[in-house]
Amino acid sequence: MEAILVSACLRGVPCRFDGRHKASSETEREVAGREVVSFCPEVAGGLVTPRRPAELVGGDGHDVLDGAARVVDDTGRDVTAEFVAGARRALAAARNGGCTEALLMPRSPSCGRGAVYDGSFAGELVPGDGVTAALLERNGITVRPAPGV
């Protein structure tokens, strides 16, 4: 059976920054018939739930991995180390589970694929990937944003 890494919040785990989840019937249809490895990189990186919202500043997740950008919460606290640690643990979980694909939470500074918030906390999106999405892609795992979220 084909395995897929899925953001835990998309599977009903209340691990989002606001303490909620984003489970949907669309996600369930996407993963039907597959072995699912549910994972929250932010919690795995040591952040609590609920937590302050965080955004990428100075670039996207690729830039964070290259040391050129960072992740900060809305109080200015740098949480880059936690995001990078969580991304590394997500990659390990994907490899351990035999995942070649990931279905992740759109727009997230961890899991976003193709578009992320711009770091202004004003709800503006820019092209780019979250830290976990970037690390997974760099390691040959196909990353898709979850539909309808």
PDB file of C-alpha atoms in Angstrom:
ATOM      1  CA  MET A   1       0.000   0.000   0.000  1.00  0.00           C
ATOM      2  CA  GLU A   2       1.306   3.435  -0.935  1.00  0.00           C
ATOM      3  CA  ALA A   3       2.103   5.676   2.050  1.00  0.00           C
ATOM      4  CA  ILE A   4       1.573   9.430   2.251  1.00  0.00           C
ATOM      5  CA  LEU A   5       2.641  11.965   4.893  1.00  0.00           C
ATOM      6  CA  VAL A   6      -0.289  14.207   5.866  1.00  0.00           C
ATOM      7  CA  SER A   7      -0.379  17.286   8.088  1.00  0.00           C
ATOM      8  CA  ALA A   8      -1.898  16.063  11.356  1.00  0.00           C
ATOM      9  CA  CYS A   9      -4.311  19.014  11.483  1.00  0.00           C
ATOM     10  CA  LEU A  10      -5.819  17.780   8.218  1.00  0.00           C
ATOM     11  CA  ARG A  11      -6.547  14.450   9.909  1.00  0.00           C
ATOM     12  CA  GLY A  12      -8.484  15.993  12.790  1.00  0.00           C
ATOM     13  CA  VAL A  13      -5.687  16.504  15.319  1.00  0.00           C
ATOM     14  CA  PRO A  14      -6.205  19.880  17.053  1.00  0.00           C
ATOM     15  CA  CYS A  15      -2.565  20.954  16.641  1.00  0.00           C
ATOM     16  CA  ARG A  16      -2.867  24.181  14.627  1.00  0.00           C
ATOM     17  CA  PHE A  17      -1.542  27.395  16.152  1.00  0.00           C
ATOM     18  CA  ASP A  18      -5.112  28.273  17.217  1.00  0.00           C
ATOM     19  CA  GLY A  19      -5.690  24.871  18.838  1.00  0.00           C
ATOM     20  CA  ARG A  20      -8.033  23.704  16.097  1.00  0.00           C
ATOM     21  CA  HIS A  21      -7.853  21.224  13.224  1.00  0.00           C
ATOM     22  CA  LYS A  22      -8.717  21.403   9.526  1.00  0.00           C
ATOM     23  CA  ALA A  23     -10.113  17.934   8.859  1.00  0.00           C
ATOM     24  CA  SER A  24     -12.226  17.723   5.712  1.00  0.00           C
ATOM     25  CA  SER A  25     -13.967  15.176   3.551  1.00  0.00           C
ATOM     26  CA  GLU A  26     -11.785  16.355   0.632  1.00  0.00           C
ATOM     27  CA  THR A  27      -8.641  15.335   2.492  1.00  0.00           C
ATOM     28  CA  GLU A  28     -10.155  11.973   3.362  1.00  0.00           C
ATOM     29  CA  ARG A  29     -10.974  11.357  -0.309  1.00  0.00           C
ATOM     30  CA  GLU A  30      -7.404  12.300  -1.285  1.00  0.00           C
ATOM     31  CA  VAL A  31      -5.868   9.719   1.066  1.00  0.00           C
ATOM     32  CA  ALA A  32      -8.452   6.944   0.698  1.00  0.00           C
ATOM     33  CA  GLY A  33      -6.841   3.563   0.237  1.00  0.00           C
ATOM     34  CA  ARG A  34      -3.398   4.745   1.288  1.00  0.00           C
ATOM     35  CA  GLU A  35      -1.392   4.272   4.428  1.00  0.00           C
ATOM     36  CA  VAL A  36      -1.319   7.667   6.167  1.00  0.00           C
ATOM     37  CA  VAL A  37       1.511   8.985   8.309  1.00  0.00           C
ATOM     38  CA  SER A  38       0.022  11.944  10.220  1.00  0.00           C
ATOM     39  CA  PHE A  39       2.542  14.501  11.413  1.00  0.00           C
ATOM     40  CA  CYS A  40       2.669  18.041  12.818  1.00  0.00           C
ATOM     41  CA  PRO A  41       6.147  19.508  12.340  1.00  0.00           C
ATOM     42  CA  GLU A  42       5.499  22.510  14.583  1.00  0.00           C
ATOM     43  CA  VAL A  43       4.563  20.353  17.560  1.00  0.00           C
ATOM     44  CA  ALA A  44       7.377  17.911  16.735  1.00  0.00           C
ATOM     45  CA  GLY A  45       9.765  20.871  16.746  1.00  0.00           C
ATOM     46  CA  GLY A  46       8.816  21.720  20.323  1.00  0.00           C
ATOM     47  CA  LEU A  47       6.070  24.326  19.950  1.00  0.00           C
ATOM     48  CA  VAL A  48       2.948  24.146  22.118  1.00  0.00           C
ATOM     49  CA  THR A  49      -0.693  24.168  21.083  1.00  0.00           C
ATOM     50  CA  PRO A  50      -2.161  26.710  21.023  1.00  0.00           C
ATOM     51  CA  ARG A  51       0.720  29.029  20.099  1.00  0.00           C
ATOM     52  CA  ARG A  52       1.266  32.470  18.631  1.00  0.00           C
ATOM     53  CA  PRO A  53       0.850  32.620  14.846  1.00  0.00           C
ATOM     54  CA  ALA A  54       4.158  32.568  12.966  1.00  0.00           C
ATOM     55  CA  GLU A  55       5.193  33.654   9.487  1.00  0.00           C
ATOM     56  CA  LEU A  56       8.273  33.510   7.285  1.00  0.00           C
ATOM     57  CA  VAL A  57      10.369  36.686   7.196  1.00  0.00           C
ATOM     58  CA  GLY A  58      12.987  37.408   4.547  1.00  0.00           C
ATOM     59  CA  GLY A  59      12.015  34.611   2.163  1.00  0.00           C
ATOM     60  CA  ASP A  60      10.377  31.203   2.149  1.00  0.00           C
ATOM     61  CA  GLY A  61      11.192  27.818   3.648  1.00  0.00           C
ATOM     62  CA  HIS A  62      14.022  27.215   1.173  1.00  0.00           C
ATOM     63  CA  ASP A  63      15.607  30.469   2.340  1.00  0.00           C
ATOM     64  CA  VAL A  64      15.168  29.404   5.980  1.00  0.00           C
ATOM     65  CA  LEU A  65      16.952  26.122   5.256  1.00  0.00           C
ATOM     66  CA  ASP A  66      19.753  28.094   3.578  1.00  0.00           C
ATOM     67  CA  GLY A  67      20.063  30.428   6.600  1.00  0.00           C
ATOM     68  CA  ALA A  68      18.845  33.491   4.671  1.00  0.00           C
ATOM     69  CA  ALA A  69      15.371  33.867   6.256  1.00  0.00           C
ATOM     70  CA  ARG A  70      13.701  33.110   9.552  1.00  0.00           C
ATOM     71  CA  VAL A  71      10.379  32.243  11.141  1.00  0.00           C
ATOM     72  CA  VAL A  72       8.981  34.652  13.738  1.00  0.00           C
ATOM     73  CA  ASP A  73       5.751  34.786  15.682  1.00  0.00           C
ATOM     74  CA  ASP A  74       3.526  37.844  15.866  1.00  0.00           C
ATOM     75  CA  THR A  75       5.373  39.117  18.960  1.00  0.00           C
ATOM     76  CA  GLY A  76       8.707  39.029  17.118  1.00  0.00           C
ATOM     77  CA  ARG A  77       9.987  35.870  18.827  1.00  0.00           C
ATOM     78  CA  ASP A  78      12.263  33.875  16.535  1.00  0.00           C
ATOM     79  CA  VAL A  79      11.026  30.283  16.229  1.00  0.00           C
ATOM     80  CA  THR A  80      13.228  29.274  13.310  1.00  0.00           C
ATOM     81  CA  ALA A  81      15.036  26.542  15.243  1.00  0.00           C
ATOM     82  CA  GLU A  82      11.742  24.867  16.181  1.00  0.00           C
ATOM     83  CA  PHE A  83      10.484  24.987  12.593  1.00  0.00           C
ATOM     84  CA  VAL A  84      13.711  23.506  11.222  1.00  0.00           C
ATOM     85  CA  ALA A  85      13.780  20.787  13.891  1.00  0.00           C
ATOM     86  CA  GLY A  86      10.160  19.901  13.105  1.00  0.00           C
ATOM     87  CA  ALA A  87      10.902  19.765   9.381  1.00  0.00           C
ATOM     88  CA  ARG A  88      13.768  17.353   9.996  1.00  0.00           C
ATOM     89  CA  ARG A  89      11.514  15.149  12.119  1.00  0.00           C
ATOM     90  CA  ALA A  90       8.827  15.243   9.413  1.00  0.00           C
ATOM     91  CA  LEU A  91      11.390  14.101   6.844  1.00  0.00           C
ATOM     92  CA  ALA A  92      12.449  11.262   9.159  1.00  0.00           C
ATOM     93  CA  ALA A  93       8.803  10.232   9.670  1.00  0.00           C
ATOM     94  CA  ALA A  94       8.204  10.280   5.912  1.00  0.00           C
ATOM     95  CA  ARG A  95      11.267   8.156   5.260  1.00  0.00           C
ATOM     96  CA  ASN A  96      10.424   5.732   8.072  1.00  0.00           C
ATOM     97  CA  GLY A  97       6.887   5.391   6.717  1.00  0.00           C
ATOM     98  CA  GLY A  98       8.014   4.873   3.130  1.00  0.00           C
ATOM     99  CA  CYS A  99       6.253   8.041   1.947  1.00  0.00           C
ATOM    100  CA  THR A 100       7.058   9.402  -1.497  1.00  0.00           C
ATOM    101  CA  GLU A 101       4.343  12.057  -1.323  1.00  0.00           C
ATOM    102  CA  ALA A 102       3.010  14.543   1.226  1.00  0.00           C
ATOM    103  CA  LEU A 103      -0.362  16.290   1.489  1.00  0.00           C
ATOM    104  CA  LEU A 104       0.163  19.385   3.593  1.00  0.00           C
ATOM    105  CA  MET A 105      -1.730  22.339   5.062  1.00  0.00           C
ATOM    106  CA  PRO A 106      -1.791  25.224   2.573  1.00  0.00           C
ATOM    107  CA  ARG A 107      -0.226  28.605   3.391  1.00  0.00           C
ATOM    108  CA  SER A 108       1.432  27.352   6.590  1.00  0.00           C
ATOM    109  CA  PRO A 109       4.990  28.526   7.401  1.00  0.00           C
ATOM    110  CA  SER A 110       5.764  24.826   7.905  1.00  0.00           C
ATOM    111  CA  CYS A 111       3.584  23.024   5.407  1.00  0.00           C
ATOM    112  CA  GLY A 112       2.636  25.598   2.783  1.00  0.00           C
ATOM    113  CA  ARG A 113       3.357  24.625  -0.832  1.00  0.00           C
ATOM    114  CA  GLY A 114       3.361  27.233  -3.578  1.00  0.00           C
ATOM    115  CA  ALA A 115       2.107  30.115  -1.415  1.00  0.00           C
ATOM    116  CA  VAL A 116       2.848  31.268   2.134  1.00  0.00           C
ATOM    117  CA  TYR A 117       2.033  34.329   4.213  1.00  0.00           C
ATOM    118  CA  ASP A 118       4.431  37.214   3.618  1.00  0.00           C
ATOM    119  CA  GLY A 119       5.610  37.885   7.196  1.00  0.00           C
ATOM    120  CA  SER A 120       3.501  41.003   7.741  1.00  0.00           C
ATOM    121  CA  PHE A 121       0.694  39.202   9.627  1.00  0.00           C
ATOM    122  CA  ALA A 122      -1.734  41.051   7.351  1.00  0.00           C
ATOM    123  CA  GLY A 123      -3.006  37.930   5.553  1.00  0.00           C
ATOM    124  CA  GLU A 124      -1.016  38.619   2.385  1.00  0.00           C
ATOM    125  CA  LEU A 125       0.288  35.640   0.407  1.00  0.00           C
ATOM    126  CA  VAL A 126       3.499  35.405  -1.624  1.00  0.00           C
ATOM    127  CA  PRO A 127       4.854  32.585  -3.785  1.00  0.00           C
ATOM    128  CA  GLY A 128       6.928  30.100  -1.815  1.00  0.00           C
ATOM    129  CA  ASP A 129       7.026  27.022   0.358  1.00  0.00           C
ATOM    130  CA  GLY A 130       7.007  26.429   4.100  1.00  0.00           C
ATOM    131  CA  VAL A 131      10.052  25.003   5.879  1.00  0.00           C
ATOM    132  CA  THR A 132       8.822  21.398   6.000  1.00  0.00           C
ATOM    133  CA  ALA A 133       7.510  21.483   2.440  1.00  0.00           C
ATOM    134  CA  ALA A 134      10.888  22.801   1.254  1.00  0.00           C
ATOM    135  CA  LEU A 135      12.860  20.121   3.088  1.00  0.00           C
ATOM    136  CA  LEU A 136      10.613  17.319   1.850  1.00  0.00           C
ATOM    137  CA  GLU A 137      10.850  18.556  -1.752  1.00  0.00           C
ATOM    138  CA  ARG A 138      14.649  18.829  -1.483  1.00  0.00           C
ATOM    139  CA  ASN A 139      14.688  15.188  -0.474  1.00  0.00           C
ATOM    140  CA  GLY A 140      12.585  13.865  -3.328  1.00  0.00           C
ATOM    141  CA  ILE A 141       9.166  13.793  -1.673  1.00  0.00           C
ATOM    142  CA  THR A 142       6.404  15.267  -3.809  1.00  0.00           C
ATOM    143  CA  VAL A 143       4.479  17.874  -1.823  1.00  0.00           C
ATOM    144  CA  ARG A 144       0.906  18.944  -2.590  1.00  0.00           C
ATOM    145  CA  PRO A 145      -1.303  21.400  -0.710  1.00  0.00           C
ATOM    146  CA  ALA A 146      -4.512  19.876   0.602  1.00  0.00           C
ATOM    147  CA  PRO A 147      -7.542  20.808  -1.510  1.00  0.00           C
ATOM    148  CA  GLY A 148     -10.399  22.902  -0.206  1.00  0.00           C
ATOM    149  CA  VAL A 149      -8.714  24.112   2.974  1.00  0.00           C
TER     150      VAL A 149
END
